[in-house]
Coordinates of C-alpha atoms in Angstrom, one line a residue:
Chain A
M1176 CA 60.6 77.3 5.4
L1177 CA 60.3 79.2 8.5
R1178 CA 57.7 82.5 7.3
N1179 CA 57.1 85.0 9.7
S1180 CA 54.5 87.0 7.2
P1181 CA 52.3 86.3 4.8
P1182 CA 54.0 84.7 1.3
G1183 CA 55.0 86.9 -0.9
A1184 CA 54.7 86.4 -5.0
A1185 CA 55.2 82.5 -6.0
D1186 CA 57.6 81.4 -8.1
I1187 CA 55.6 78.9 -10.2
G1188 CA 58.3 77.2 -12.1
A1189 CA 60.0 76.9 -8.9
L1190 CA 57.3 75.2 -7.4
E1191 CA 56.6 73.0 -9.9
R1192 CA 60.4 71.8 -9.9
K1193 CA 59.3 71.2 -6.2
A1194 CA 56.5 68.5 -7.5
T1195 CA 58.2 67.1 -9.7
R1196 CA 61.0 66.2 -7.0
L1197 CA 58.1 65.3 -4.9
R1198 CA 56.8 62.8 -7.4
R1199 CA 60.5 61.4 -8.0
H1200 CA 60.3 60.5 -4.2
M1201 CA 57.4 58.6 -4.3
L1202 CA 58.1 56.5 -7.0
T1203 CA 61.3 55.4 -6.0
M1204 CA 59.5 54.5 -2.6
A1205 CA 57.0 52.7 -4.1
R1206 CA 59.9 51.0 -6.4
D1207 CA 61.5 49.8 -3.3
Q1208 CA 58.1 48.7 -1.6
G1209 CA 57.0 47.2 -4.6
Q1210 CA 53.5 48.7 -3.8
G1211 CA 51.9 51.6 -2.7
Y1212 CA 49.0 54.7 -3.2
I1213 CA 50.9 55.9 -5.7
G1214 CA 48.1 57.2 -7.9
Q1215 CA 46.6 59.5 -4.9
G1216 CA 50.5 60.4 -4.1
L1217 CA 51.5 61.6 -7.8
G1218 CA 47.8 63.2 -8.0
I1219 CA 48.0 65.7 -4.7
A1220 CA 52.0 66.5 -5.0
D1221 CA 51.1 70.0 -6.6
A1222 CA 49.0 70.9 -4.0
L1223 CA 51.6 69.4 -1.0
A1224 CA 54.6 71.5 -2.9
A1225 CA 52.4 74.7 -2.9
L1226 CA 51.4 74.0 0.9
Y1227 CA 55.2 73.2 2.2
F1228 CA 57.1 75.7 -0.3
H1229 CA 54.8 78.5 -0.5
E1230 CA 52.1 78.5 2.0
L1231 CA 52.6 77.0 5.4
R1232 CA 54.5 78.6 8.1
Y1233 CA 56.4 76.3 10.1
D1234 CA 60.3 75.8 11.5
P1235 CA 61.4 72.5 10.3
H1236 CA 63.9 72.7 13.2
N1237 CA 60.9 73.7 16.1
L1238 CA 58.1 71.8 14.7
N1239 CA 56.2 72.5 18.1
W1240 CA 56.4 76.2 17.3
P1241 CA 52.8 76.6 18.9
D1242 CA 52.3 79.2 15.8
R1243 CA 52.8 77.0 13.0
D1244 CA 50.0 76.4 10.6
R1245 CA 49.2 72.9 10.8
F1246 CA 48.7 70.6 7.8
L1247 CA 46.4 67.8 8.8
L1248 CA 46.5 64.9 6.0
S1249 CA 43.1 62.9 6.9
T1250 CA 43.8 60.6 4.1
G1251 CA 46.4 58.5 6.2
H1252 CA 47.3 56.2 3.0
Y1253 CA 48.6 59.3 1.2
S1254 CA 51.7 59.0 3.4
I1255 CA 53.7 58.7 0.5
A1256 CA 53.0 61.8 -0.7
L1257 CA 53.5 63.5 2.8
W1258 CA 56.7 61.9 3.1
A1259 CA 58.1 63.3 0.0
A1260 CA 57.1 66.5 1.5
L1261 CA 58.6 66.2 4.5
A1262 CA 61.8 65.3 3.1
E1263 CA 62.3 68.4 1.2
A1264 CA 60.9 70.4 3.6
G1265 CA 64.1 69.2 5.7
I1266 CA 61.8 67.5 8.2
I1267 CA 63.0 64.0 8.3
P1268 CA 66.0 62.8 6.3
I1269 CA 65.8 62.2 2.2
E1270 CA 67.7 58.9 2.7
E1271 CA 65.1 57.9 5.1
L1272 CA 62.6 57.3 2.3
V1273 CA 63.8 54.2 1.4
T1274 CA 62.5 52.7 4.6
Y1275 CA 59.1 53.9 3.2
G1276 CA 56.3 50.5 4.4
A1277 CA 59.2 48.5 5.4
D1278 CA 59.4 46.7 9.1
N1279 CA 60.2 49.3 11.7
S1280 CA 60.1 51.9 9.4
R1281 CA 58.6 55.2 10.8
L1282 CA 57.0 56.3 7.1
E1283 CA 54.2 54.0 7.2
M1284 CA 52.0 53.0 4.5
S1285 CA 49.7 55.2 6.8
T1286 CA 50.2 57.8 8.9
L1287 CA 51.2 57.4 12.2
D1288 CA 51.8 60.8 14.6
T1289 CA 54.9 59.3 16.0
T1290 CA 56.5 60.8 12.8
P1291 CA 58.0 64.1 13.0
G1292 CA 56.1 66.8 11.2
V1293 CA 52.6 64.7 11.2
E1294 CA 49.9 66.5 12.9
M1295 CA 47.2 63.5 13.2
I1296 CA 46.6 59.9 13.0
G1297 CA 44.8 59.3 9.4
G1298 CA 43.5 56.9 7.7
S1299 CA 40.6 56.2 9.7
L1300 CA 38.6 58.1 7.2
G1301 CA 36.4 61.1 8.0
H1302 CA 38.4 62.0 11.2
G1303 CA 40.7 65.0 9.8
L1304 CA 38.1 67.9 9.0
G1305 CA 36.9 67.5 12.6
Q1306 CA 40.5 67.8 14.4
G1307 CA 40.8 70.7 12.1
V1308 CA 38.0 72.1 13.7
G1309 CA 39.4 71.6 17.3
Q1310 CA 42.7 73.1 16.5
A1311 CA 41.5 76.1 14.8
L1312 CA 39.2 76.6 17.9
G1313 CA 42.5 75.9 20.0
L1314 CA 44.5 78.6 18.2
R1315 CA 41.4 81.5 18.0
L1316 CA 41.8 81.1 22.2
D1317 CA 45.5 81.3 22.1
R1318 CA 45.0 84.2 19.3
S1319 CA 47.2 82.8 17.3
D1320 CA 46.7 83.4 13.3
A1321 CA 48.3 80.3 12.8
R1322 CA 45.9 78.3 10.4
V1323 CA 45.0 74.6 10.0
F1324 CA 45.0 72.8 6.6
V1325 CA 43.5 69.7 6.2
E1326 CA 43.3 67.5 3.0
L1327 CA 40.7 64.8 2.5
S1328 CA 39.3 63.2 -0.7
D1329 CA 36.2 62.9 -2.4
G1330 CA 35.5 59.2 -1.2
E1331 CA 36.3 60.4 2.0
M1332 CA 33.4 62.7 1.9
Q1333 CA 30.7 59.4 2.2
E1334 CA 31.9 59.8 5.9
G1335 CA 29.4 61.3 7.4
S1336 CA 31.7 62.6 10.0
T1337 CA 33.1 64.9 7.7
W1338 CA 29.6 66.7 7.4
E1339 CA 29.5 67.2 11.3
A1340 CA 32.9 68.9 11.1
A1341 CA 31.5 71.1 8.1
M1342 CA 28.7 72.1 9.8
S1343 CA 30.5 73.2 13.1
A1344 CA 33.3 74.9 11.2
S1345 CA 31.1 77.3 9.7
H1346 CA 29.2 77.5 12.8
F1347 CA 32.0 78.7 14.2
K1348 CA 33.0 81.1 11.5
L1349 CA 36.6 79.4 11.6
D1350 CA 38.3 81.2 8.6
G1351 CA 41.5 80.0 9.7
L1352 CA 40.4 76.7 8.6
V1353 CA 41.0 75.6 5.1
A1354 CA 40.0 72.3 3.5
L1355 CA 41.6 70.7 0.6
I1356 CA 39.3 68.5 -1.0
D1357 CA 41.2 65.9 -3.6
C1358 CA 38.7 64.6 -6.1
N1359 CA 40.3 62.1 -8.1
G1360 CA 37.6 59.7 -8.5
I1361 CA 39.0 56.8 -7.0
Q1362 CA 38.7 54.9 -4.3
A1363 CA 38.7 51.7 -2.8
D1364 CA 36.5 49.6 -5.2
G1365 CA 37.4 51.4 -8.1
P1366 CA 35.7 55.0 -9.7
V1367 CA 34.0 56.9 -7.0
V1368 CA 31.3 54.3 -6.0
L1369 CA 28.6 57.0 -4.9
D1370 CA 28.4 60.2 -7.2
M1371 CA 29.6 63.0 -5.0
E1372 CA 28.8 65.4 -7.4
P1373 CA 28.3 68.5 -6.6
V1374 CA 31.2 68.5 -4.7
A1375 CA 32.1 72.3 -5.0
G1376 CA 27.9 72.9 -4.4
K1377 CA 27.9 70.5 -1.0
W1378 CA 30.6 73.0 0.4
R1379 CA 29.3 75.9 -0.4
A1380 CA 25.5 74.8 1.0
F1381 CA 27.3 74.2 4.2
G1382 CA 28.3 77.5 4.7
W1383 CA 32.2 77.5 3.1
E1384 CA 33.7 79.9 1.3
T1385 CA 34.6 77.5 -1.7
S1386 CA 36.6 77.4 -4.8
E1387 CA 37.2 74.6 -7.8
I1388 CA 40.2 74.4 -9.2
D1389 CA 42.3 71.9 -11.7
G1390 CA 44.5 70.5 -8.8
N1391 CA 47.5 70.1 -10.8
D1392 CA 48.3 73.3 -12.2
M1393 CA 50.3 75.1 -10.2
K1394 CA 49.4 78.8 -10.8
A1395 CA 45.8 77.7 -10.2
V1396 CA 46.6 76.4 -6.6
V1397 CA 49.1 79.0 -5.6
G1398 CA 45.8 81.2 -7.0
A1399 CA 43.3 79.7 -4.5
L1400 CA 45.4 79.4 -1.8
T1401 CA 46.0 83.2 -1.8
D1402 CA 42.2 83.6 -2.3
A1403 CA 41.7 81.7 1.0
R1404 CA 44.1 83.7 2.8
Q1405 CA 42.5 86.9 1.8
R1406 CA 38.8 86.1 2.8
N1407 CA 37.7 86.5 6.4
G1408 CA 34.6 85.1 8.0
K1409 CA 34.2 81.7 6.7
P1410 CA 36.0 78.1 6.6
K1411 CA 37.3 77.7 3.1
A1412 CA 37.0 75.0 0.8
I1413 CA 39.1 74.0 -2.0
V1414 CA 38.2 71.7 -4.6
L1415 CA 41.2 70.2 -5.8
R1416 CA 40.5 68.3 -9.7
T1417 CA 43.4 66.1 -9.4
L1418 CA 44.4 63.2 -11.9
P1419 CA 45.4 59.9 -9.9
G1420 CA 48.8 59.1 -11.3
K1421 CA 49.6 62.4 -12.4
G1422 CA 53.1 62.4 -14.2
V1423 CA 53.3 59.1 -15.3
P1424 CA 50.5 58.0 -18.3
R1425 CA 50.9 54.4 -17.4
I1426 CA 49.3 55.0 -13.7
E1427 CA 47.2 58.0 -15.0
S1428 CA 45.0 55.4 -17.1
S1429 CA 44.9 52.7 -15.0
E1430 CA 41.8 51.4 -13.2
K1431 CA 44.1 49.9 -10.3
S1432 CA 45.3 53.5 -9.4
H1433 CA 43.7 53.2 -6.0
F1434 CA 46.4 50.9 -5.2
F1435 CA 49.2 50.2 -7.1
R1436 CA 51.5 46.8 -6.5
I1437 CA 53.6 45.5 -9.9
D1438 CA 57.0 44.1 -9.8
V1439 CA 60.4 46.0 -10.1
A1440 CA 60.9 45.9 -13.6
Q1441 CA 57.6 47.4 -14.2
W1442 CA 58.5 49.8 -11.6
D1443 CA 61.7 50.7 -13.9
G1444 CA 59.7 51.3 -16.7
I1445 CA 57.2 53.6 -14.9
I1446 CA 60.1 55.8 -13.6
A1447 CA 61.7 55.5 -17.2
E1448 CA 58.7 57.0 -18.3
F1449 CA 58.8 59.8 -15.7
E1450 CA 61.9 60.9 -15.9
K1451 CA 61.4 61.0 -19.9
S1452 CA 58.4 63.4 -19.5
V1453 CA 60.0 65.7 -17.1
G1454 CA 62.9 66.0 -19.4
T1455 CA 66.0 67.5 -18.0
Q1456 CA 63.8 69.2 -14.9
P1457 CA 65.9 69.0 -11.3
Chain B
M743 CA 15.0 51.9 48.9
S744 CA 12.0 54.6 48.6
G745 CA 12.8 56.8 45.5
A746 CA 10.7 59.3 47.2
A747 CA 11.1 62.2 44.8
I748 CA 10.0 59.6 41.9
K749 CA 6.8 58.4 41.0
A750 CA 7.1 54.6 40.2
G751 CA 5.7 53.3 36.8
R752 CA 6.3 56.0 34.5
T753 CA 9.0 56.9 31.8
L754 CA 10.7 60.0 32.9
A755 CA 10.8 63.0 30.8
M756 CA 14.5 64.2 29.4
G757 CA 16.7 65.9 32.4
Q758 CA 14.3 64.9 35.1
D759 CA 16.1 63.4 38.2
E760 CA 17.0 59.9 37.4
A761 CA 19.6 59.1 40.9
V762 CA 17.2 57.8 43.4
V763 CA 18.3 60.0 46.5
G764 CA 16.0 58.1 49.3
G765 CA 16.7 59.4 52.7
R766 CA 20.1 60.9 51.6
Q767 CA 21.3 64.5 51.0
S768 CA 21.9 65.5 47.9
V769 CA 23.8 68.1 45.4
E770 CA 22.7 69.4 42.3
A771 CA 25.2 69.0 39.4
P772 CA 28.2 68.4 41.2
F773 CA 30.1 67.6 37.8
G774 CA 29.0 71.2 36.7
R775 CA 30.0 72.7 39.6
A776 CA 33.3 71.3 40.4
L777 CA 34.2 71.8 36.4
A778 CA 33.2 75.9 36.8
R779 CA 35.4 76.0 39.9
L780 CA 38.5 74.7 38.2
G781 CA 38.1 76.7 35.3
Q782 CA 39.0 80.0 37.2
S783 CA 42.3 78.6 38.1
R784 CA 42.8 76.1 34.7
P785 CA 42.5 78.4 32.0
D786 CA 43.0 75.4 29.7
I787 CA 40.4 74.0 30.7
V788 CA 37.4 73.9 27.6
G789 CA 34.1 72.4 27.6
L790 CA 32.2 70.8 25.1
T791 CA 28.8 69.2 24.4
A792 CA 27.2 67.8 21.3
D793 CA 23.3 68.7 22.1
L794 CA 23.1 67.3 26.0
G795 CA 24.3 70.5 27.7
K796 CA 21.3 70.7 30.0
Y797 CA 21.2 66.8 30.7
T798 CA 24.9 66.6 31.7
D799 CA 25.2 69.2 33.9
I800 CA 27.9 71.4 32.0
L801 CA 26.0 74.7 31.9
P802 CA 27.3 75.9 35.4
F803 CA 30.9 76.0 33.2
R804 CA 29.4 77.4 30.5
D805 CA 27.9 80.0 32.2
A806 CA 31.3 81.4 34.1
F807 CA 32.9 80.4 30.4
P808 CA 31.2 81.2 27.4
D809 CA 34.3 81.7 25.3
R810 CA 35.3 78.2 26.4
F811 CA 32.4 76.6 25.7
F812 CA 31.6 75.1 22.2
N813 CA 28.5 73.4 21.7
V814 CA 28.9 71.2 18.2
G815 CA 25.4 69.7 18.0
M816 CA 23.9 66.5 17.5
A817 CA 27.3 65.0 16.3
E818 CA 29.4 63.1 18.8
Q819 CA 31.9 61.6 16.2
N820 CA 32.6 65.4 15.9
L821 CA 32.5 66.0 19.5
V822 CA 35.3 63.8 19.9
A823 CA 37.4 64.7 16.9
V824 CA 37.1 68.4 18.1
A825 CA 38.1 67.9 21.3
A826 CA 41.0 66.0 20.2
G827 CA 41.8 69.2 17.9
L828 CA 41.5 71.1 21.1
A829 CA 44.0 69.0 23.1
R830 CA 46.6 69.3 20.3
T831 CA 46.7 72.7 21.0
G832 CA 47.3 72.3 25.0
K833 CA 43.6 72.4 26.1
V834 CA 42.2 70.1 28.4
P835 CA 39.1 69.6 26.5
F836 CA 35.9 68.2 29.0
A837 CA 33.6 66.9 26.6
T838 CA 30.3 65.8 27.7
T839 CA 27.5 63.6 26.0
Y840 CA 25.3 60.5 26.8
G841 CA 27.3 57.3 27.4
V842 CA 25.6 55.6 24.7
F843 CA 26.7 58.0 22.0
A844 CA 30.2 58.4 23.4
T845 CA 30.9 54.7 23.2
R846 CA 28.7 53.2 20.5
R847 CA 28.6 55.7 18.3
A848 CA 32.0 57.6 18.6
Y849 CA 33.8 54.2 19.3
D850 CA 36.3 54.8 16.4
F851 CA 36.9 58.6 17.1
V852 CA 37.8 57.7 20.8
A853 CA 40.2 55.2 20.1
I854 CA 41.9 56.4 16.7
A855 CA 41.6 60.2 17.7
L856 CA 41.8 60.1 21.3
A857 CA 43.3 57.2 22.8
H858 CA 46.3 56.3 20.2
S859 CA 47.7 59.5 20.4
S860 CA 47.4 59.6 24.0
L861 CA 45.4 63.1 24.1
N862 CA 44.3 64.3 26.8
V863 CA 40.8 64.7 26.6
K864 CA 38.2 64.2 29.1
I865 CA 34.9 62.1 28.1
V866 CA 32.3 62.9 30.6
A867 CA 29.1 60.6 30.2
G868 CA 25.6 60.9 31.3
L869 CA 23.1 57.8 32.0
P870 CA 25.6 55.1 32.8
G871 CA 24.2 51.7 33.0
L872 CA 20.0 51.6 34.0
T873 CA 19.8 55.2 34.8
T874 CA 17.0 56.4 32.7
G875 CA 13.8 54.8 31.6
Y876 CA 14.3 55.8 28.1
G877 CA 15.1 51.9 26.7
G878 CA 17.9 50.4 25.0
T879 CA 18.6 53.7 22.7
H880 CA 19.5 55.3 26.0
Q881 CA 21.1 53.1 28.2
A882 CA 24.9 52.5 28.3
I883 CA 24.6 49.1 29.9
E884 CA 27.9 48.3 28.0
D885 CA 30.0 51.0 28.1
L886 CA 32.6 49.9 30.3
A887 CA 33.0 47.0 28.7
L888 CA 33.6 48.4 25.5
M889 CA 35.6 51.3 26.6
R890 CA 38.3 49.1 28.7
M891 CA 39.5 47.4 25.6
I892 CA 40.9 50.7 24.2
P893 CA 44.5 51.2 25.3
G894 CA 45.0 53.4 27.5
L895 CA 42.0 55.1 28.5
T896 CA 41.1 55.7 32.1
I897 CA 37.7 54.9 33.0
I898 CA 35.9 56.4 36.0
D899 CA 32.7 55.0 37.4
P900 CA 31.9 57.4 40.4
C901 CA 29.5 56.8 43.6
D902 CA 28.3 59.8 44.6
A903 CA 28.4 63.8 44.6
T904 CA 31.4 63.7 46.6
E905 CA 33.2 61.6 44.7
I906 CA 32.1 63.1 41.3
E907 CA 33.9 66.3 42.3
A908 CA 37.0 64.8 43.6
A909 CA 37.2 62.8 40.6
T910 CA 36.6 65.8 37.9
E911 CA 39.5 67.2 39.9
A912 CA 41.7 64.4 39.7
I913 CA 41.0 64.1 35.7
A914 CA 41.5 67.4 35.3
E915 CA 45.2 66.9 36.8
H916 CA 45.9 63.9 35.1
Q917 CA 47.4 63.5 31.9
G918 CA 45.8 61.6 29.5
P919 CA 42.7 60.3 28.1
V920 CA 39.8 59.5 30.4
Y921 CA 36.3 58.7 30.2
M922 CA 34.1 59.2 33.5
R923 CA 30.4 58.1 34.0
L924 CA 28.2 60.8 35.0
L925 CA 25.6 60.9 37.5
R926 CA 23.7 64.1 36.9
G927 CA 21.2 66.4 38.6
S928 CA 20.3 65.9 42.2
V929 CA 23.0 63.3 42.9
P930 CA 22.9 62.0 46.2
V931 CA 26.0 61.9 48.9
V932 CA 27.3 59.2 50.5
F933 CA 31.1 60.1 51.6
E934 CA 31.5 62.7 53.8
P935 CA 33.3 65.9 52.5
G936 CA 36.8 65.2 53.1
Y937 CA 36.7 61.8 51.4
T938 CA 39.9 61.4 49.0
F939 CA 39.7 60.4 45.5
E940 CA 42.9 58.7 43.8
I941 CA 42.6 57.7 40.0
G942 CA 43.0 53.5 40.1
K943 CA 42.8 53.2 43.8
A944 CA 39.9 51.2 45.0
R945 CA 38.8 52.0 48.7
R946 CA 37.9 49.5 51.8
L947 CA 34.8 51.3 53.1
R948 CA 33.7 48.5 55.7
E949 CA 35.4 45.1 57.3
G950 CA 33.7 41.8 56.8
R951 CA 34.7 38.2 57.0
D952 CA 31.4 36.7 55.6
V953 CA 30.7 38.3 52.1
G954 CA 32.8 40.6 50.7
I955 CA 31.3 43.1 48.2
I956 CA 33.5 44.8 45.5
S957 CA 31.1 47.5 43.7
T958 CA 31.7 50.3 41.3
G959 CA 29.8 53.6 40.5
L960 CA 26.1 54.0 42.4
M961 CA 26.5 50.3 44.0
T962 CA 28.1 51.3 46.5
E963 CA 25.5 53.1 48.0
R964 CA 23.3 49.9 47.8
A965 CA 26.3 47.6 48.5
L966 CA 26.6 50.0 51.9
D967 CA 23.2 50.1 52.3
A968 CA 22.9 46.3 52.3
A969 CA 25.9 45.6 54.5
D970 CA 24.2 47.5 57.3
A971 CA 21.1 45.3 57.1
L972 CA 22.8 42.2 56.6
Q973 CA 25.4 43.3 59.3
K974 CA 22.1 43.4 61.9
R975 CA 21.2 40.0 60.7
G976 CA 24.4 38.4 61.8
I977 CA 26.2 38.4 58.2
S978 CA 29.8 40.3 58.3
T979 CA 29.9 42.3 55.0
G980 CA 32.7 44.3 53.6
V981 CA 32.7 46.5 50.9
L982 CA 35.3 47.2 48.4
H983 CA 34.5 50.3 46.2
V984 CA 36.2 50.4 43.4
P985 CA 35.5 53.7 41.2
T986 CA 38.4 53.4 38.6
I987 CA 37.9 50.4 36.1
K988 CA 41.0 51.1 34.3
P989 CA 43.6 51.3 35.5
F990 CA 42.1 48.4 37.7
D991 CA 43.3 48.2 41.3
T992 CA 44.1 44.5 41.1
E993 CA 46.3 44.1 44.6
T994 CA 43.7 45.5 46.5
V995 CA 41.1 43.3 44.8
A996 CA 42.8 40.3 45.4
D997 CA 43.5 41.1 48.8
F998 CA 40.1 42.0 49.8
A999 CA 38.6 38.8 48.4
A1000 CA 41.3 36.8 49.7
G1001 CA 39.9 37.8 52.9
S1002 CA 36.1 37.1 52.4
S1003 CA 34.2 33.8 52.4
H1004 CA 31.9 34.7 49.7
I1005 CA 32.9 37.1 46.8
V1006 CA 30.1 39.5 45.6
T1007 CA 30.6 42.1 42.2
A1008 CA 27.8 44.7 42.3
E1009 CA 28.1 47.1 39.2
N1010 CA 25.3 49.1 37.3
H1011 CA 26.1 47.7 33.8
V1012 CA 26.2 44.3 32.1
V1013 CA 27.6 41.3 33.6
V1014 CA 29.7 40.4 30.7
G1015 CA 33.1 42.8 30.4
G1016 CA 32.5 45.1 33.4
L1017 CA 33.6 45.0 36.9
A1018 CA 32.4 41.3 37.1
S1019 CA 34.9 40.0 34.4
L1020 CA 37.7 42.3 35.9
V1021 CA 37.3 40.8 39.4
V1022 CA 37.3 37.5 38.0
E1023 CA 40.3 37.8 35.9
T1024 CA 41.9 39.6 39.0
L1025 CA 41.0 36.3 41.3
F1026 CA 42.5 34.0 38.5
D1027 CA 45.6 35.7 38.0
A1028 CA 46.1 36.0 41.7
G1029 CA 45.5 32.4 42.2
I1030 CA 42.4 32.7 44.3
A1031 CA 39.7 29.8 43.3
K1032 CA 36.5 31.5 44.9
K1033 CA 33.0 31.5 43.5
V1034 CA 32.2 35.1 42.5
T1035 CA 28.0 36.1 42.8
R1036 CA 27.9 38.7 40.1
I1037 CA 24.7 41.5 40.7
G1038 CA 24.6 43.5 38.1
L1039 CA 22.6 43.8 34.7
P1040 CA 21.7 40.5 32.3
D1041 CA 23.1 40.1 29.0
R1042 CA 20.0 41.6 27.4
Y1043 CA 18.4 45.3 25.9
I1044 CA 16.4 46.6 29.1
E1045 CA 13.0 47.9 28.2
C1046 CA 11.7 51.6 28.8
G1047 CA 10.0 52.2 32.1
A1048 CA 10.5 54.3 35.6
V1049 CA 14.1 53.8 36.4
P1050 CA 13.0 52.6 40.2
T1051 CA 10.8 49.8 38.5
L1052 CA 13.3 48.7 36.3
Q1053 CA 16.2 48.7 38.7
A1054 CA 14.4 46.3 41.3
K1055 CA 13.1 44.2 38.5
Y1056 CA 16.5 44.1 37.1
G1057 CA 18.4 43.6 40.8
L1058 CA 20.3 46.9 41.3
T1059 CA 18.4 47.7 44.5
T1060 CA 19.8 47.5 48.3
E1061 CA 16.9 45.1 48.8
A1062 CA 17.8 43.2 45.6
I1063 CA 21.3 42.8 46.9
I1064 CA 20.3 41.7 50.4
A1065 CA 18.3 39.0 48.9
R1066 CA 21.0 37.6 46.7
I1067 CA 23.4 37.8 50.0
A1068 CA 20.8 36.1 52.1
A1069 CA 20.4 33.4 49.7
L1070 CA 24.2 32.7 49.7
G1071 CA 23.5 30.6 52.7

């Protein structure tokens, strides 16, 4: 979506339908591959829909446009969600989604920057925010008003480099930098291994303009992004409380939701459950 | 070598000159001066440090271009990540810290955030090998071995002030990630003005048929002095200077080695995984079966102490090179 001016009023219903489409793509990808980080992907779908179809300024036909807003997915294993968003945004073909995680596919299980629309190699956690700081500094040197959005997760906050980056962002007063912290309460060994609370308090203490919202409430997500756009002088942290597996009760309640591997018949059951819950939504 | 400026027998304070200048002329902060000069015509160059600007000679650049200089504090992972981000916006970041921190501490960031994407970042790393008396925490004795393993990373180990200036210009022109070892403070001048540096090229500095010394970094200065002394004793000694560790100039090294009866490597680095290993691999690949004498640091952590004392103890001096080669028989 090419935007040369700040986004206008959001059509919340349209964005919710986009989030549904992203979730549908993800479920299909996970079924075809038999596995995936579907819990995280379903959880972050609302934020990605708000970003790619309301907030971010970019041109799908000119991905290297210097004044584009950047979106950095620090948690590279959420790639399933990013592929869905990039496909809906017209950056990669929707038909290509079936190749997710397959040999020789460019839609890896963890992001590489060789795929169009990807701004960094994610997956080695704790890398995203510092790279966002560097991009925000570079854009400021170029007097560009483009902004940098970095997604990271609550588990990822355990990587010390996150805090190195957080310190530097507030020191450099990077008000064009927005961190989206996906707090879904799960990490590789299960429920968050170290208590990260108070999450918002930590970001605030590091000098960030901080808000905390239900990350699966589209109106709240759009509101927080709008608010972040309007404040100056500090980097912004939006703490998104998300539900892993959002939209599919069977995944929402699963302890395995960090990485989900089940057989095809079960996937079909999950997809049926999802379609029933969204009803006639496109 | 006399080491006139340095009192033997005590550990140096942070920021004191650590290069042993001896009887040679020296230049203050050749890297920082070269970078500040380059900055005039290259608005894309930015400077970064992690609370070691004073000690990595980058302040001349900061003073000339304060808007293009960022100190991220004691945070080397972030130093590399921020440099990566700047590179993605078209800047050419020069990031300075000590070698130990750029390698051991920030390795994952150098490998994944920089090299995996071939980003155009130059890491300039102080205190290479045994150039500080601060002990194992500060001596980057294995940095070349570590960095060699990173695909696509160019690695430079300059000898003197002339080469540091030339290499700074060359790596600014080069597209891609670079790790350059930094001799800081008052750096000796070994090469005359007009010396040309080319990434990836080794330089024959002396021809000799008995012994061929293959050296890198500050050891080339000592190898040249040793070769002069050995020549007077009737031992014809050649010197091949290899300032680029990666990509390694295998052709010139093999050619040089083939023309020498004895091969000696000399590096300011452990003899594991650095120049010695590269030379041995090169000779093996080229089918040259000769013994190689390896001068360098032993495979152990080095203690604290005065630099001249430690360098003498671990055989990095001109005298030690002479003694090792004279003993070859």
